[in-house]
Amino acid sequence: MLLSKKGQRLWHERMAIWLDRRIPMARSFALDLRSIFIFPSVFGGLFLLLCLCLFLLGTNYQNNLMLALCFFLVALFLINLFTSYLNFARLKISLGNTQHVYAGDDIRFAIWISQHSGEENTAHGKLQFRFWLQKDSIEVDVDSTQNPIWITLPTRRRGQYSMPRLTVSSYYPLGLYRCWTHLLFDHSTLVYPKPVPCEMALDYLSEDNNESESHAITRGHDDFDGLKSYQLGDPLYHVAWKQVAKGQGMVSKQFSSSQSSSGWLRLLPCSADNVEHKLGQLCFMVNQLSQQQVTFGLDLGSVQIAPDSGVHHQEACLAALATFTWGKHA
């Protein structure tokens, strides 16, 4: 049993190397003679066995009707060979955009099916999609299915996931032949750490020295702070017209806003045992701070992302958390 599993693993490795040479990685595939495999199905094998039995019976009993039926079925079998190939070779299969997910969620790959450019006839029949060496598959009808076709891949941990080879097969038109191909798309998806809810641990540091810094009050437009004498150049919408109407003279409203210095999210101190838990907490804090539009930086040891805010900054921080390696960056 052990030798059998080892032999299967060796066979799969050699097959993967051979497929890499025969069907190289690409973003889109127009199926052709080099990328299509075709072989009689189980039903096709039984069909051939029936033809052989008819031939033996026809020659043994010198029955021309049996021989004629045998030759007709063999001709049908050969015509089906060309029909199956031509139908499958009309397909063009592409990979759409893929959203990054969190550990434990399923990656959803968008598969787009179209016809070759300049091809007048369209493909027909049902297609089966499954990842190479996996049993679970989905079946779609080319004549009625709308693009895209979604194929899911479960994830267990964070990191960079490459899409496995996708096996596409068809038994059109009579099920006598199975046409299939193994496609490797040039695409990878980031899987972020699973967010772990926690309290915010944003480390505010001053620029001059690495000491904790409190929030500073600066002039702004958020909260009413009081009244002051009107000065030439102050906007008219800041003038306290109620006080002017009471004869208290020209006074302006003064506003203030609470503005904090740039904060840092830090991984260290941390041990190898709880690094994944800490990364999950950092992931949660990155999302929360980004929603609140807070300026922050990320410090993972040798990898640092300068304080900033916005969607692009959030994606950069999540990507750093997804690809973090303890021994390399800590």
CSV table of C-alpha atoms in Angstrom, one decimal:
chain,number,residue,atom,x,y,z
A,1,MET,CA,0.0,0.0,0.0
A,2,LEU,CA,2.9,2.4,0.9
A,3,LEU,CA,4.6,1.5,-2.4
A,4,SER,CA,1.4,2.1,-4.3
A,5,LYS,CA,1.0,5.6,-2.8
A,6,LYS,CA,4.6,6.4,-3.4
A,7,GLY,CA,4.2,5.3,-7.0
A,8,GLN,CA,1.1,7.4,-7.5
A,9,ARG,CA,2.9,10.4,-6.1
A,10,LEU,CA,5.8,9.9,-8.4
A,11,TRP,CA,3.5,9.4,-11.4
A,12,HIS,CA,1.6,12.6,-10.6
A,13,GLU,CA,4.9,14.6,-10.3
A,14,ARG,CA,6.1,13.4,-13.7
A,15,MET,CA,2.7,14.1,-15.2
A,16,ALA,CA,2.8,17.7,-13.8
A,17,ILE,CA,6.3,18.3,-15.3
A,18,TRP,CA,5.1,16.9,-18.6
A,19,LEU,CA,1.9,19.1,-18.6
A,20,ASP,CA,4.0,22.2,-17.7
A,21,ARG,CA,5.9,21.6,-21.0
A,22,ARG,CA,2.9,20.7,-23.1
A,23,ILE,CA,0.3,23.2,-21.8
A,24,PRO,CA,2.3,26.1,-20.3
A,25,MET,CA,0.8,28.5,-17.8
A,26,ALA,CA,-1.3,31.3,-19.3
A,27,ARG,CA,-4.1,33.7,-18.5
A,28,SER,CA,-6.3,32.5,-21.3
A,29,PHE,CA,-6.5,29.3,-23.4
A,30,ALA,CA,-7.8,28.7,-26.9
A,31,LEU,CA,-8.2,25.0,-27.0
A,32,ASP,CA,-6.4,23.3,-29.9
A,33,LEU,CA,-4.7,20.0,-30.8
A,34,ARG,CA,-1.8,20.5,-28.4
A,35,SER,CA,-4.0,21.1,-25.3
A,36,ILE,CA,-6.8,18.6,-26.0
A,37,PHE,CA,-6.8,14.9,-25.1
A,38,ILE,CA,-9.4,12.5,-26.3
A,39,PHE,CA,-10.1,8.9,-25.5
A,40,PRO,CA,-13.1,6.5,-25.6
A,41,SER,CA,-15.2,6.7,-22.5
A,42,VAL,CA,-16.5,3.6,-20.6
A,43,PHE,CA,-19.6,3.8,-22.7
A,44,GLY,CA,-17.5,4.0,-25.8
A,45,GLY,CA,-15.5,1.0,-24.8
A,46,LEU,CA,-18.7,-1.0,-24.3
A,47,PHE,CA,-19.9,0.3,-27.7
A,48,LEU,CA,-16.7,-1.1,-29.3
A,49,LEU,CA,-17.2,-4.4,-27.6
A,50,LEU,CA,-20.7,-4.5,-29.1
A,51,CYS,CA,-19.3,-3.8,-32.5
A,52,LEU,CA,-16.8,-6.7,-32.1
A,53,CYS,CA,-19.5,-9.1,-31.0
A,54,LEU,CA,-21.6,-8.2,-34.0
A,55,PHE,CA,-18.7,-8.7,-36.3
A,56,LEU,CA,-17.9,-12.1,-34.9
A,57,LEU,CA,-21.5,-13.2,-35.1
A,58,GLY,CA,-21.9,-11.8,-38.6
A,59,THR,CA,-18.8,-13.6,-39.9
A,60,ASN,CA,-19.6,-16.8,-38.0
A,61,TYR,CA,-23.1,-17.1,-39.3
A,62,GLN,CA,-22.4,-15.3,-42.6
A,63,ASN,CA,-25.1,-12.8,-41.8
A,64,ASN,CA,-24.7,-9.7,-44.0
A,65,LEU,CA,-27.3,-7.7,-41.9
A,66,MET,CA,-25.2,-8.1,-38.8
A,67,LEU,CA,-22.0,-7.1,-40.7
A,68,ALA,CA,-23.8,-4.1,-42.1
A,69,LEU,CA,-25.0,-3.0,-38.7
A,70,CYS,CA,-21.5,-3.5,-37.3
A,71,PHE,CA,-19.9,-1.4,-40.0
A,72,PHE,CA,-22.5,1.3,-39.5
A,73,LEU,CA,-21.8,1.5,-35.8
A,74,VAL,CA,-18.1,1.6,-36.4
A,75,ALA,CA,-18.6,4.5,-38.9
A,76,LEU,CA,-20.7,6.3,-36.3
A,77,PHE,CA,-18.0,5.7,-33.7
A,78,LEU,CA,-15.4,7.3,-36.0
A,79,ILE,CA,-17.6,10.3,-36.9
A,80,ASN,CA,-18.2,10.9,-33.3
A,81,LEU,CA,-14.4,11.1,-32.8
A,82,PHE,CA,-14.1,14.1,-35.1
A,83,THR,CA,-17.4,15.7,-33.9
A,84,SER,CA,-16.3,15.5,-30.2
A,85,TYR,CA,-12.9,17.1,-31.0
A,86,LEU,CA,-14.2,19.9,-33.2
A,87,ASN,CA,-16.8,20.9,-30.7
A,88,PHE,CA,-14.3,21.0,-27.8
A,89,ALA,CA,-11.8,22.9,-29.9
A,90,ARG,CA,-14.2,25.8,-30.4
A,91,LEU,CA,-13.8,26.8,-26.7
A,92,LYS,CA,-11.8,29.6,-25.3
A,93,ILE,CA,-11.5,29.5,-21.6
A,94,SER,CA,-10.2,32.5,-19.6
A,95,LEU,CA,-9.8,33.4,-15.9
A,96,GLY,CA,-11.4,36.6,-14.6
A,97,ASN,CA,-10.5,38.7,-11.6
A,98,THR,CA,-10.3,37.1,-8.2
A,99,GLN,CA,-11.0,38.8,-4.9
A,100,HIS,CA,-8.6,38.3,-2.0
A,101,VAL,CA,-10.1,36.4,1.0
A,102,TYR,CA,-9.4,35.7,4.6
A,103,ALA,CA,-8.2,32.3,6.0
A,104,GLY,CA,-11.0,29.9,6.3
A,105,ASP,CA,-13.0,31.4,3.4
A,106,ASP,CA,-13.4,30.0,-0.1
A,107,ILE,CA,-11.5,31.5,-3.0
A,108,ARG,CA,-14.0,32.1,-5.9
A,109,PHE,CA,-12.4,31.8,-9.3
A,110,ALA,CA,-14.4,33.3,-12.2
A,111,ILE,CA,-14.1,31.2,-15.4
A,112,TRP,CA,-15.3,32.8,-18.7
A,113,ILE,CA,-16.2,30.6,-21.6
A,114,SER,CA,-16.3,32.0,-25.2
A,115,GLN,CA,-15.7,30.9,-28.8
A,116,HIS,CA,-12.6,31.2,-30.8
A,117,SER,CA,-12.3,34.5,-32.7
A,118,GLY,CA,-13.7,34.1,-36.2
A,119,GLU,CA,-15.4,30.8,-35.3
A,120,GLU,CA,-19.0,30.8,-36.8
A,121,ASN,CA,-20.2,27.6,-35.1
A,122,THR,CA,-20.7,27.5,-31.3
A,123,ALA,CA,-19.8,24.8,-28.9
A,124,HIS,CA,-22.6,22.6,-27.4
A,125,GLY,CA,-23.1,20.1,-24.7
A,126,LYS,CA,-22.2,19.9,-21.0
A,127,LEU,CA,-18.8,20.7,-19.5
A,128,GLN,CA,-17.4,19.3,-16.3
A,129,PHE,CA,-15.0,21.5,-14.2
A,130,ARG,CA,-12.8,20.2,-11.4
A,131,PHE,CA,-9.3,20.8,-10.1
A,132,TRP,CA,-6.7,18.3,-11.1
A,133,LEU,CA,-6.6,15.1,-9.0
A,134,GLN,CA,-9.8,16.1,-7.1
A,135,LYS,CA,-13.1,14.3,-7.4
A,136,ASP,CA,-15.6,17.1,-6.7
A,137,SER,CA,-16.7,18.7,-9.9
A,138,ILE,CA,-19.4,21.1,-11.3
A,139,GLU,CA,-21.3,20.6,-14.5
A,140,VAL,CA,-22.5,23.4,-16.8
A,141,ASP,CA,-24.4,23.5,-20.0
A,142,VAL,CA,-22.7,25.6,-22.6
A,143,ASP,CA,-25.9,26.3,-24.4
A,144,SER,CA,-27.7,27.8,-21.4
A,145,THR,CA,-25.0,28.9,-18.9
A,146,GLN,CA,-24.1,32.6,-18.5
A,147,ASN,CA,-20.6,33.8,-17.8
A,148,PRO,CA,-18.9,33.7,-15.4
A,149,ILE,CA,-18.7,30.2,-14.0
A,150,TRP,CA,-17.7,30.2,-10.3
A,151,ILE,CA,-15.3,27.6,-9.0
A,152,THR,CA,-14.4,27.6,-5.3
A,153,LEU,CA,-11.2,26.5,-3.6
A,154,PRO,CA,-11.3,26.2,0.2
A,155,THR,CA,-8.5,27.7,2.3
A,156,ARG,CA,-7.2,26.9,5.7
A,157,ARG,CA,-4.3,29.2,6.3
A,158,ARG,CA,-3.0,32.6,5.2
A,159,GLY,CA,-0.5,33.0,2.3
A,160,GLN,CA,-0.3,33.2,-1.4
A,161,TYR,CA,-2.4,30.6,-3.2
A,162,SER,CA,-1.9,29.6,-6.8
A,163,MET,CA,-4.8,28.2,-8.7
A,164,PRO,CA,-4.4,24.4,-9.2
A,165,ARG,CA,-4.6,23.0,-12.7
A,166,LEU,CA,-8.2,23.0,-13.9
A,167,THR,CA,-9.5,19.9,-15.7
A,168,VAL,CA,-12.3,20.6,-18.2
A,169,SER,CA,-14.0,17.7,-19.9
A,170,SER,CA,-16.9,17.0,-22.2
A,171,TYR,CA,-18.7,13.9,-23.5
A,172,TYR,CA,-20.5,15.6,-26.3
A,173,PRO,CA,-22.3,14.5,-28.5
A,174,LEU,CA,-23.1,10.8,-27.8
A,175,GLY,CA,-20.9,10.1,-24.8
A,176,LEU,CA,-18.7,7.7,-26.8
A,177,TYR,CA,-15.5,9.9,-26.2
A,178,ARG,CA,-14.2,11.9,-23.4
A,179,CYS,CA,-12.5,15.1,-24.4
A,180,TRP,CA,-10.5,16.9,-21.7
A,181,THR,CA,-7.7,19.3,-21.0
A,182,HIS,CA,-5.7,20.4,-18.0
A,183,LEU,CA,-5.3,24.2,-17.8
A,184,LEU,CA,-2.9,26.1,-15.5
A,185,PHE,CA,-3.8,29.8,-15.2
A,186,ASP,CA,-1.2,32.4,-14.5
A,187,HIS,CA,-2.8,33.8,-11.3
A,188,SER,CA,-2.3,33.8,-7.6
A,189,THR,CA,-4.5,35.1,-4.8
A,190,LEU,CA,-3.6,36.4,-1.4
A,191,VAL,CA,-5.3,34.9,1.7
A,192,TYR,CA,-5.2,37.3,4.6
A,193,PRO,CA,-5.1,36.1,8.2
A,194,LYS,CA,-8.4,35.5,9.8
A,195,PRO,CA,-9.3,38.6,11.8
A,196,VAL,CA,-9.3,38.1,15.5
A,197,PRO,CA,-11.4,40.7,17.4
A,198,CYS,CA,-9.3,42.5,20.1
A,199,GLU,CA,-8.8,45.9,21.7
A,200,MET,CA,-7.0,48.5,19.7
A,201,ALA,CA,-3.3,48.7,20.4
A,202,LEU,CA,-2.1,51.6,18.4
A,203,ASP,CA,1.3,52.8,19.5
A,204,TYR,CA,1.5,56.6,19.2
A,205,LEU,CA,5.1,57.8,19.0
A,206,SER,CA,6.6,61.3,18.5
A,207,GLU,CA,8.9,62.0,15.6
A,208,ASP,CA,11.7,63.4,17.8
A,209,ASN,CA,12.0,60.6,20.3
A,210,ASN,CA,10.3,57.3,20.6
A,211,GLU,CA,8.2,58.3,23.6
A,212,SER,CA,4.4,58.0,23.8
A,213,GLU,CA,2.6,61.1,22.6
A,214,SER,CA,-0.9,62.2,23.6
A,215,HIS,CA,-3.5,63.6,21.3
A,216,ALA,CA,-3.0,67.3,20.3
A,217,ILE,CA,-5.7,69.8,19.9
A,218,THR,CA,-5.4,71.9,16.7
A,219,ARG,CA,-7.6,74.3,15.0
A,220,GLY,CA,-10.0,72.8,12.6
A,221,HIS,CA,-13.7,72.5,11.8
A,222,ASP,CA,-15.0,69.7,13.9
A,223,ASP,CA,-16.0,70.9,17.4
A,224,PHE,CA,-17.1,74.3,18.7
A,225,ASP,CA,-14.3,75.6,21.0
A,226,GLY,CA,-15.5,79.2,21.8
A,227,LEU,CA,-15.8,82.7,20.6
A,228,LYS,CA,-13.1,85.2,19.6
A,229,SER,CA,-12.9,88.7,18.3
A,230,TYR,CA,-13.5,89.0,14.6
A,231,GLN,CA,-10.4,89.5,12.6
A,232,LEU,CA,-10.2,90.6,9.0
A,233,GLY,CA,-10.0,87.6,6.8
A,234,ASP,CA,-12.1,85.3,8.9
A,235,PRO,CA,-14.8,83.5,6.9
A,236,LEU,CA,-18.2,85.1,7.2
A,237,TYR,CA,-19.9,81.8,8.0
A,238,HIS,CA,-17.8,81.7,11.2
A,239,VAL,CA,-19.4,85.0,12.4
A,240,ALA,CA,-21.7,84.6,15.4
A,241,TRP,CA,-24.6,86.5,14.0
A,242,LYS,CA,-26.7,86.0,17.1
A,243,GLN,CA,-24.2,87.9,19.2
A,244,VAL,CA,-23.9,90.6,16.6
A,245,ALA,CA,-27.7,91.0,16.7
A,246,LYS,CA,-27.6,91.4,20.4
A,247,GLY,CA,-25.1,94.2,20.0
A,248,GLN,CA,-22.1,92.4,21.3
A,249,GLY,CA,-20.0,93.3,18.4
A,250,MET,CA,-18.4,91.2,15.6
A,251,VAL,CA,-17.2,87.9,17.1
A,252,SER,CA,-16.3,84.7,15.3
A,253,LYS,CA,-16.8,81.1,16.3
A,254,GLN,CA,-13.7,79.1,16.9
A,255,PHE,CA,-13.5,75.4,16.2
A,256,SER,CA,-11.0,72.7,17.1
A,257,SER,CA,-10.3,69.2,16.0
A,258,SER,CA,-8.6,66.4,17.8
A,259,GLN,CA,-5.6,65.3,15.7
A,260,SER,CA,-3.3,62.5,16.8
A,261,SER,CA,0.2,61.7,15.6
A,262,SER,CA,0.8,58.8,13.4
A,263,GLY,CA,0.4,55.5,15.2
A,264,TRP,CA,2.0,52.1,14.7
A,265,LEU,CA,0.7,48.6,14.8
A,266,ARG,CA,3.5,46.3,16.0
A,267,LEU,CA,3.9,42.6,15.8
A,268,LEU,CA,6.8,42.3,18.3
A,269,PRO,CA,7.1,41.3,21.1
A,270,CYS,CA,5.7,38.0,19.9
A,271,SER,CA,6.7,34.3,20.0
A,272,ALA,CA,6.6,31.7,17.3
A,273,ASP,CA,3.8,29.9,19.1
A,274,ASN,CA,1.2,32.7,19.0
A,275,VAL,CA,2.4,34.6,15.8
A,276,GLU,CA,-0.7,33.5,13.8
A,277,HIS,CA,-3.0,34.7,16.6
A,278,LYS,CA,-1.1,38.0,16.7
A,279,LEU,CA,-1.3,38.4,12.9
A,280,GLY,CA,-5.1,37.8,13.1
A,281,GLN,CA,-5.4,40.6,15.7
A,282,LEU,CA,-3.3,42.9,13.5
A,283,CYS,CA,-5.5,42.1,10.6
A,284,PHE,CA,-8.6,43.0,12.6
A,285,MET,CA,-7.0,46.3,13.7
A,286,VAL,CA,-5.9,47.2,10.2
A,287,ASN,CA,-9.5,46.8,9.0
A,288,GLN,CA,-11.0,48.8,11.9
A,289,LEU,CA,-8.5,51.7,11.6
A,290,SER,CA,-9.0,51.8,7.8
A,291,GLN,CA,-12.7,52.1,8.2
A,292,GLN,CA,-12.2,54.9,10.7
A,293,GLN,CA,-9.7,56.6,8.2
A,294,VAL,CA,-7.0,56.7,10.9
A,295,THR,CA,-3.4,57.2,9.8
A,296,PHE,CA,-1.2,54.3,11.0
A,297,GLY,CA,1.8,52.3,10.1
A,298,LEU,CA,2.6,48.6,10.3
A,299,ASP,CA,5.8,47.2,11.9
A,300,LEU,CA,6.5,43.5,11.5
A,301,GLY,CA,10.2,43.6,12.4
A,302,SER,CA,12.3,43.9,9.3
A,303,VAL,CA,9.2,44.8,7.2
A,304,GLN,CA,7.7,48.3,7.9
A,305,ILE,CA,5.0,50.1,6.1
A,306,ALA,CA,5.0,53.9,6.7
A,307,PRO,CA,2.0,55.5,8.3
A,308,ASP,CA,-0.7,56.3,5.8
A,309,SER,CA,-4.5,55.8,5.3
A,310,GLY,CA,-6.8,54.7,2.6
A,311,VAL,CA,-7.8,51.6,0.7
A,312,HIS,CA,-4.3,51.1,-1.0
A,313,HIS,CA,-2.6,51.4,2.4
A,314,GLN,CA,-5.0,48.8,3.9
A,315,GLU,CA,-4.4,46.4,1.0
A,316,ALA,CA,-0.6,46.8,1.4
A,317,CYS,CA,-0.8,46.1,5.1
A,318,LEU,CA,-3.0,43.1,4.6
A,319,ALA,CA,-0.7,41.8,1.9
A,320,ALA,CA,2.3,42.1,4.3
A,321,LEU,CA,0.4,40.2,7.0
A,322,ALA,CA,-0.6,37.4,4.5
A,323,THR,CA,3.0,36.9,3.2
A,324,PHE,CA,4.7,37.3,6.6
A,325,THR,CA,7.3,34.6,7.4
A,326,TRP,CA,8.4,34.3,11.0
A,327,GLY,CA,12.0,33.2,10.5
A,328,LYS,CA,12.6,35.6,7.6
A,329,HIS,CA,11.1,38.8,8.9
A,330,ALA,CA,11.0,38.6,12.7
